Coordinates of C-alpha atoms in Angstrom, one line a residue:
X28 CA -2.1 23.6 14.3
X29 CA 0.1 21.0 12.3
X30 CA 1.8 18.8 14.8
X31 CA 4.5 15.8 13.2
X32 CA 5.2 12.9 15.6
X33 CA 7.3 10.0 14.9
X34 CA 6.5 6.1 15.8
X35 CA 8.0 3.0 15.8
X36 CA 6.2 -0.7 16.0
X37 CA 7.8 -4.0 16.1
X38 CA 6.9 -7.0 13.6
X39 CA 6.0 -10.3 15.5
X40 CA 8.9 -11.8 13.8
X41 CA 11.0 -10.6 11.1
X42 CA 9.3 -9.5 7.5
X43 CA 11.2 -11.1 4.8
X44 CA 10.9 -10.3 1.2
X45 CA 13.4 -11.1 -1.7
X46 CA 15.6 -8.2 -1.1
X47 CA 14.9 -7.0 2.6
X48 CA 13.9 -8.1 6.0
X49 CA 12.3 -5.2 8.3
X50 CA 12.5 -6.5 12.2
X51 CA 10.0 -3.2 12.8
X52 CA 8.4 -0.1 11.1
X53 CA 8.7 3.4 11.3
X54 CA 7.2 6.2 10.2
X55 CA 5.4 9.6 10.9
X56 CA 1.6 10.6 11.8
X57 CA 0.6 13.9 11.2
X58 CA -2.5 15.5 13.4
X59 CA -4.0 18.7 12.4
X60 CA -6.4 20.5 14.8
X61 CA -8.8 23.2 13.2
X62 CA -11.5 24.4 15.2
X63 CA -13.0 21.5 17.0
X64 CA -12.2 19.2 13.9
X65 CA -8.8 16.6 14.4
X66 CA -7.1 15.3 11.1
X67 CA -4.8 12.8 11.3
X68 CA -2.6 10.9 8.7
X69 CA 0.4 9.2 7.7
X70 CA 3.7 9.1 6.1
X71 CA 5.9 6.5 6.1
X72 CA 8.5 5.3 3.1
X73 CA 9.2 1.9 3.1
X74 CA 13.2 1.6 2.7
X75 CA 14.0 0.0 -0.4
X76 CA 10.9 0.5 -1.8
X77 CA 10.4 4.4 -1.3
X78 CA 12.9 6.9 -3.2
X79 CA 12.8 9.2 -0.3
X80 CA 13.9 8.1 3.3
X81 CA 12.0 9.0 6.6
X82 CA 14.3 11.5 7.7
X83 CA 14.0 13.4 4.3
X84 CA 10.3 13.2 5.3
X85 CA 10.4 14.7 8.3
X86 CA 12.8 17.3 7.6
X87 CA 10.2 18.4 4.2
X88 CA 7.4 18.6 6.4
X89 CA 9.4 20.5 9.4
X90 CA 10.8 23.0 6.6
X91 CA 7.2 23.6 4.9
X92 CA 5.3 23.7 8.4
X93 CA 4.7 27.1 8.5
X94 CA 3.0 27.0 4.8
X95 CA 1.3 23.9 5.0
X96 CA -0.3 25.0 8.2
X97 CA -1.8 28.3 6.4
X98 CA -3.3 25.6 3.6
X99 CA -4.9 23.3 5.6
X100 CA -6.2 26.5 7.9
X101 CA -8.0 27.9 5.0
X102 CA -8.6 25.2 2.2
X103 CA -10.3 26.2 -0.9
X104 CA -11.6 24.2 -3.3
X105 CA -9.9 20.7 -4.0
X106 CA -8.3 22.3 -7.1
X107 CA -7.1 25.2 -5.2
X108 CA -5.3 22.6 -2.1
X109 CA -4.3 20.6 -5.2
X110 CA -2.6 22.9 -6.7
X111 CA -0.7 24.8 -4.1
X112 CA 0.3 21.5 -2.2
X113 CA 2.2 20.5 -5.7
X114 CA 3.6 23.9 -5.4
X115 CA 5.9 23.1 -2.0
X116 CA 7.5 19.6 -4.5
X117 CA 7.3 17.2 -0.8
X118 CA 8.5 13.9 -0.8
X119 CA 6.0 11.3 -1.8
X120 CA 5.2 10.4 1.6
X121 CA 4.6 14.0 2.6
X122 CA 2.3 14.5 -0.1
X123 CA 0.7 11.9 1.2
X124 CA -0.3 12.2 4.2
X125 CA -1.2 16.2 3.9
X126 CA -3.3 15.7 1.0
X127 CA -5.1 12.5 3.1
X128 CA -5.6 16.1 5.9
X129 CA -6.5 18.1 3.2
X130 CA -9.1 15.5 1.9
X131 CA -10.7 15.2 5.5
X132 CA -10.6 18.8 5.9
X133 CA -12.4 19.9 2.5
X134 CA -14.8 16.8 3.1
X135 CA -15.9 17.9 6.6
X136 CA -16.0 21.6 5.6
X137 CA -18.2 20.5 2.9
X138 CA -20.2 18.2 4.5
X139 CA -19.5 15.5 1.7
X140 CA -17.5 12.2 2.3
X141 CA -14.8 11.5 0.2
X142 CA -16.3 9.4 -2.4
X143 CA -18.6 12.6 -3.2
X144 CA -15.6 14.6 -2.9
X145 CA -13.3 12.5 -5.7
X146 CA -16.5 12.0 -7.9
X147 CA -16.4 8.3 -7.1
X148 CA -18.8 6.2 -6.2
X149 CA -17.2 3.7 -3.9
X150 CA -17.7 -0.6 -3.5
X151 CA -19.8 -1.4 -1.1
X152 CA -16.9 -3.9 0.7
X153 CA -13.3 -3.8 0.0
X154 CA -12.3 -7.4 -0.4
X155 CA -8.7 -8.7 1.4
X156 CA -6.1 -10.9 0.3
X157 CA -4.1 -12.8 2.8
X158 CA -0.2 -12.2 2.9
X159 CA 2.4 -14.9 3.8
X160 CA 6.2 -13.8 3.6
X161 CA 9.2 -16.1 2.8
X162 CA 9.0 -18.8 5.1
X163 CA 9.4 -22.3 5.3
X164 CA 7.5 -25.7 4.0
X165 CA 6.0 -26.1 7.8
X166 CA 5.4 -22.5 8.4
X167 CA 3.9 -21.7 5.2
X168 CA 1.1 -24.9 5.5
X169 CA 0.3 -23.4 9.0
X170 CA -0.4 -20.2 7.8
X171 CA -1.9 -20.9 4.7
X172 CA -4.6 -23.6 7.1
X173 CA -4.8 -20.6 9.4
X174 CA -6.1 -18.4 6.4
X175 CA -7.9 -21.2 4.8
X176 CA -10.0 -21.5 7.8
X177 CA -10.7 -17.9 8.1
X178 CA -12.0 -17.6 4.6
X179 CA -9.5 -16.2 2.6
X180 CA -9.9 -17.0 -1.4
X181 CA -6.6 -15.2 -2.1
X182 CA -3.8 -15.4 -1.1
X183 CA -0.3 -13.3 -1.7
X184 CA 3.2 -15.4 -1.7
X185 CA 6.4 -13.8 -0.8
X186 CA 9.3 -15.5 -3.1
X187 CA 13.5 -15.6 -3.3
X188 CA 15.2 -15.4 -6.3
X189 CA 14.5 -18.8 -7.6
X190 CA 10.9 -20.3 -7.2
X191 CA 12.3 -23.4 -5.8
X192 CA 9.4 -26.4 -4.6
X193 CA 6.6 -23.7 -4.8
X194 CA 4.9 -25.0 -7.4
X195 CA 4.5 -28.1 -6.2
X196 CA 3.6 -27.0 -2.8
X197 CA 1.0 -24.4 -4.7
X198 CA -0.2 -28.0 -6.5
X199 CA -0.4 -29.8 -2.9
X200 CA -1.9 -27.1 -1.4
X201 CA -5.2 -26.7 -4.2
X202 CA -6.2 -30.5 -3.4
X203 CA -6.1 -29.4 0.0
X204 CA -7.4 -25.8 0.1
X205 CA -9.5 -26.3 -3.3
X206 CA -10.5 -22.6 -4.6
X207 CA -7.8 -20.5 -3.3
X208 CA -5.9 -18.0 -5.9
X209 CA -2.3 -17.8 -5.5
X210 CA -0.4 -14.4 -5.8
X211 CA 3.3 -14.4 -6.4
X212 CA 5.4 -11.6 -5.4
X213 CA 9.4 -12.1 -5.9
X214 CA 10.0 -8.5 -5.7
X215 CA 12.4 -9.0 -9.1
X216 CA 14.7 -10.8 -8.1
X217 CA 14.8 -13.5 -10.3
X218 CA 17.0 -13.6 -13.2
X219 CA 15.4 -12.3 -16.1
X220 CA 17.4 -15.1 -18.4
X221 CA 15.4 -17.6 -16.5
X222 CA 12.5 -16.4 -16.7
X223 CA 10.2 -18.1 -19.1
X224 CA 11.9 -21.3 -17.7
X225 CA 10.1 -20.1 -14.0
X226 CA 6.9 -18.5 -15.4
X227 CA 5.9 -22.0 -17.2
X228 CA 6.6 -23.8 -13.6
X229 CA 3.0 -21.8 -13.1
X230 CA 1.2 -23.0 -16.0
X231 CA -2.0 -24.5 -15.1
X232 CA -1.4 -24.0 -11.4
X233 CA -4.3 -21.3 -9.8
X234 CA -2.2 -18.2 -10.2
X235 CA -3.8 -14.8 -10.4
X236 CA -0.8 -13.0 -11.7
X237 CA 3.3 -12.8 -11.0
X238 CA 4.3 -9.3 -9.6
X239 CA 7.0 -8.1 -11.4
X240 CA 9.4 -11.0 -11.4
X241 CA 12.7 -9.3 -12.6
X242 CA 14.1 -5.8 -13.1
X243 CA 13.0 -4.6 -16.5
X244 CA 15.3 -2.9 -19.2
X245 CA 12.2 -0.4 -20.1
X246 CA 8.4 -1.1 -20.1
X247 CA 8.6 -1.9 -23.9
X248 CA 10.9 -5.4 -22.2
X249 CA 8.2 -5.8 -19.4
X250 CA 5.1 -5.4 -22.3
X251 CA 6.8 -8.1 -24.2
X252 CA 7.3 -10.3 -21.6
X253 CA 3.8 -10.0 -20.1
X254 CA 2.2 -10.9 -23.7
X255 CA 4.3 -14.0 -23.9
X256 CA 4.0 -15.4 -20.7
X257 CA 1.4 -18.1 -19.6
X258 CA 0.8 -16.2 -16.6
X259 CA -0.6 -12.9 -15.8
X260 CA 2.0 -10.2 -14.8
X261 CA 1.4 -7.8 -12.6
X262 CA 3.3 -4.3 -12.4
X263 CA 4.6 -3.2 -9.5
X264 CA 7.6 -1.6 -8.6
X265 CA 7.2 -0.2 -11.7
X266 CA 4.6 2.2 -10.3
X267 CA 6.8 5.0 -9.1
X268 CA 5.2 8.2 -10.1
X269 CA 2.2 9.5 -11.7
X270 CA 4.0 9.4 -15.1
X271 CA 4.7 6.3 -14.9
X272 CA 1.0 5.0 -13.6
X273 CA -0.4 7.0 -16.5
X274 CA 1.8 5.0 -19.3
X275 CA 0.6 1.8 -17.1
X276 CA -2.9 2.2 -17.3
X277 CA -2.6 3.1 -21.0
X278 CA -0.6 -0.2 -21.3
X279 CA -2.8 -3.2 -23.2
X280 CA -0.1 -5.9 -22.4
X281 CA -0.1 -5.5 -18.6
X282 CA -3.6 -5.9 -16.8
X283 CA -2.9 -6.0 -12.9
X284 CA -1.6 -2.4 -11.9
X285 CA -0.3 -2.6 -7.9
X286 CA -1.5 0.9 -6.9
X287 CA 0.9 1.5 -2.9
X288 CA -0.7 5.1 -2.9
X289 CA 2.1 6.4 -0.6
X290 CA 4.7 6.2 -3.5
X291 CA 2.9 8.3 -5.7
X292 CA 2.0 11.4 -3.2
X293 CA -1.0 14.1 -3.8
X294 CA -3.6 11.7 -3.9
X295 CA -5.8 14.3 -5.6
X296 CA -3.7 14.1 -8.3
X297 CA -3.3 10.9 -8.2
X298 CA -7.7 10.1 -8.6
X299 CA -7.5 12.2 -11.0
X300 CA -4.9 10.4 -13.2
X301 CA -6.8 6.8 -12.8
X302 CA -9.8 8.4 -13.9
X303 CA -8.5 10.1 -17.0
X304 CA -6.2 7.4 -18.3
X305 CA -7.3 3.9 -16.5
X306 CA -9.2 2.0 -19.5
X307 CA -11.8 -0.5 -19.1
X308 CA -9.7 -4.0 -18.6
X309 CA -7.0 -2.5 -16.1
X310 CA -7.3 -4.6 -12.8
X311 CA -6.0 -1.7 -9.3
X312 CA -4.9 -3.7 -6.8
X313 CA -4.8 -1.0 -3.7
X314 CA -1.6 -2.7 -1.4
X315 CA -0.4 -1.1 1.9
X316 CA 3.6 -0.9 1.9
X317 CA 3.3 -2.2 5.5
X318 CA 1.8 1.1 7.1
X319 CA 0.1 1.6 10.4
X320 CA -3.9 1.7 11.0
X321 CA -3.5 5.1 10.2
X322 CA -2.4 5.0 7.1
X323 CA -4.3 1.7 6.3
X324 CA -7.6 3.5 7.4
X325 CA -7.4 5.4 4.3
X326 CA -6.0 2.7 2.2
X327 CA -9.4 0.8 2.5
X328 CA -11.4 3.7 1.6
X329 CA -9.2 4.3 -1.6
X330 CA -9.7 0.8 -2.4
X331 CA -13.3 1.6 -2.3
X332 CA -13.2 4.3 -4.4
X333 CA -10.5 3.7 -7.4
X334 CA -9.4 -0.3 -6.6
X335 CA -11.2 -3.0 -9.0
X336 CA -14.4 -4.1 -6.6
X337 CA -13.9 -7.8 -7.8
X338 CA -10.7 -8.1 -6.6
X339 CA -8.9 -8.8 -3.2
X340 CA -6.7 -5.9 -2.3
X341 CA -3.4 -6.0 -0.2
X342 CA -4.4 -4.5 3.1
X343 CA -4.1 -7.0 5.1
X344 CA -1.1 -6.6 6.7
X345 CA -1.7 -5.2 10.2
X346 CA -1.4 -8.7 11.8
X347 CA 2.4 -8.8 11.6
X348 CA 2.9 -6.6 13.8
X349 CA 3.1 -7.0 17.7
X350 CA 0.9 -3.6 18.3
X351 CA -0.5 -1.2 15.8
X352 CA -1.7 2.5 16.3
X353 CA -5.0 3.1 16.6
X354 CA -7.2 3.6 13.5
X355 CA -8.0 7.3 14.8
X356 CA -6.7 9.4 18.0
X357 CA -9.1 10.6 20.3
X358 CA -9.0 14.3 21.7
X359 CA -8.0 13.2 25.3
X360 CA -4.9 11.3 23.5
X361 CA -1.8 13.3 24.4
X362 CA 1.3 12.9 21.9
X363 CA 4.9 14.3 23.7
X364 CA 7.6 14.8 21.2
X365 CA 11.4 14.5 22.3
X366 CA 11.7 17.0 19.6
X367 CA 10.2 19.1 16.4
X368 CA 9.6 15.5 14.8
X369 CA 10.8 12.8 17.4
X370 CA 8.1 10.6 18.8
X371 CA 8.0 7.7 21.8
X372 CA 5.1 5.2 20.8
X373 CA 4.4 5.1 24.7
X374 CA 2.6 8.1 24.2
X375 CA 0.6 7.1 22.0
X376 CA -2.9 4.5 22.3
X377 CA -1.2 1.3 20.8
X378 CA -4.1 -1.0 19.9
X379 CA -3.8 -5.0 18.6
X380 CA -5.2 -4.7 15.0
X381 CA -5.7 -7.9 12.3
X382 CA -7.5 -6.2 9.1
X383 CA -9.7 -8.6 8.2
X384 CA -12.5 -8.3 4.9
X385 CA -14.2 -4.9 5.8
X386 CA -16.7 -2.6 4.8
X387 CA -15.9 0.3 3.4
X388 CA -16.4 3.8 4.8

């Protein structure tokens, strides 16, 4: 039985990017029982980032329950779930999350984990990069001292629309924390006329790469400018579909691909694309778009399998919030719904959760 259940968890303090600030998130978990065997997953499109909305979600999944329980009842082989799951056209969210129950169903059935299922062979440890949003001088020290101290070797900056003192607090901040890598993330908002001016205030500085600093006429624009520029871009928001991932990782001029799995969908389809197109210098950067433990639980394991093992992916997020859900619901845990797709968090275990550097499953 497919059962869709609605949560929604507070941030310690508000999240603040470039172009939106999230006070809490929300989002849908999906729990599949079949025989004595419990699938759970999630969906949840980030507004602003996601092209569908929550409700649109819900309502897909709600409208298709009926034939998407029949598919995860009986799967076939991958290529068969594949296949009829594109059939239904869900929202990327959607796709998500019941391809993540089809995945765990087909790998249980099977008796093979999901590396063997994909054809990957996965890292042995999923490296973490630490996060800090746009904050101020005094905040941002404390929480780059805090990370310092617990290890971290990368770290990911949220940015406005103008870079401001950072590259002199990015300079201050190497003869203090010597052998930390910066990661700058304006979430395009700066002006694209300014733009060389900004990119050359990073020269020489230790930044990994700039996420997509601007919006883009085309990807022929966003090729040129990543040749030219003394930094590294990275693409981003730019990822918005398999199409659009396949002409990425065919791309020589951009490096650093930002893979958020939950805005492409079907991640069969989705392996399946990195390993027919991804060429040998393309860096995947596996990032959360601020999902639960659920969803984060198979984040890592994606990472494992399809992210670049050398580099720090963008999962650590789970300490912004004030509780999380836990990585996996017991049996015994009982979720009450106000309605087909409503859902009070009381009801469900709420755990504390800080992803920190893990192993992978």
């Amino acid at each position: 039985m497919l059962s869709i259940h609605r949560y929604r968890i507070p941030f310690y303090t508000p999240f603040e990017t470039a172009t939106v600030s999230w006070t809490h998130r929300e989002g849908l978990i999906l729990r599949f029982r079949g025989g004595t065997h419990i699938s759970i997953a999630e969906a949840a499109p980030l507004p602003g980032f996601s092209v569908e909305s929550l409700q649109e979600s819900a309502v897909a999944l709600e409208d298709s329950r009926e034939a998407l329980t029949r598919l995860l009842t009986r799967p076939e082989k991958a290529e068969y779930f594949c296949s009829e799951l594109n059939r239904l056209s869900l929202p990327p969210s959607a796709a998500f999350a019941i391809s993540v129950l089809g995945a765990s169903i087909l790998s249980k059935k099977n008796r093979k984990p999901l590396s063997e299922l994909f054809g990957r062979t996965p890292a042995r440890e999923v490296k973490v990069n630490a996060l800090i949003p746009i904050s101020d001088r005094k905040t941002a020290d404390e929480q780059l001292r805090y990370n310092s101290l617990q290890g971290a070797t990368v770290v990911k900056l949220k940015v406005g629309s103008e870079p401001g003192a950072l590259p002199e607090w990015i300079e201050n901040w190497n003869r203090k924390f010597p052998g930390i890598q910066y990661r700058i993330d304006p979430n395009r908002s700066w002006p694209s006329e300014k733009l060389a001016e900004y990119l050359e205030l990073f020269h020489g500085l230790p930044v990994e790469y700039i996420e997509e600093p601007c919006r883009f006429t085309s990807l022929h624009e966003f090729s040129r400018a990543a040749s030219s520029s003394p930094i590294p871009l990275a693409a981003d928001e730019s990822i918005h579909s398999l199409e659009s991932l396949k002409e990425l990782l065919q791309n020589p001029s951009i490096k650093y691909l930002i893979l958020k799995p939950m805005r492409i969908g079907n991640i069969f389809n989705l392996f399946e694309t990195v390993q027919a197109h991804r060429t040998p210098d393309k860096e995947i950067i596996v990032t959360s778009m601020l999902e639960s433990a659920v969803g984060r639980s198979i984040l890592v394991q994606m990472a494992a399998m399809a992210g670049s093992p050398n580099r720090s992916h963008g999962l650590g997020t789970g300490g912004f919030f004030s509780k999380d859900l836990a990585e996996s619901l017991p049996e015994s845990v009982t979720l009450e719904t106000k309605d087909s797709i409503g859902w009070q968090a009381d009801h469900m275990e709420i755990i504390e959760t800080r992803l920190t550097p893990v192993k992978a499953v």
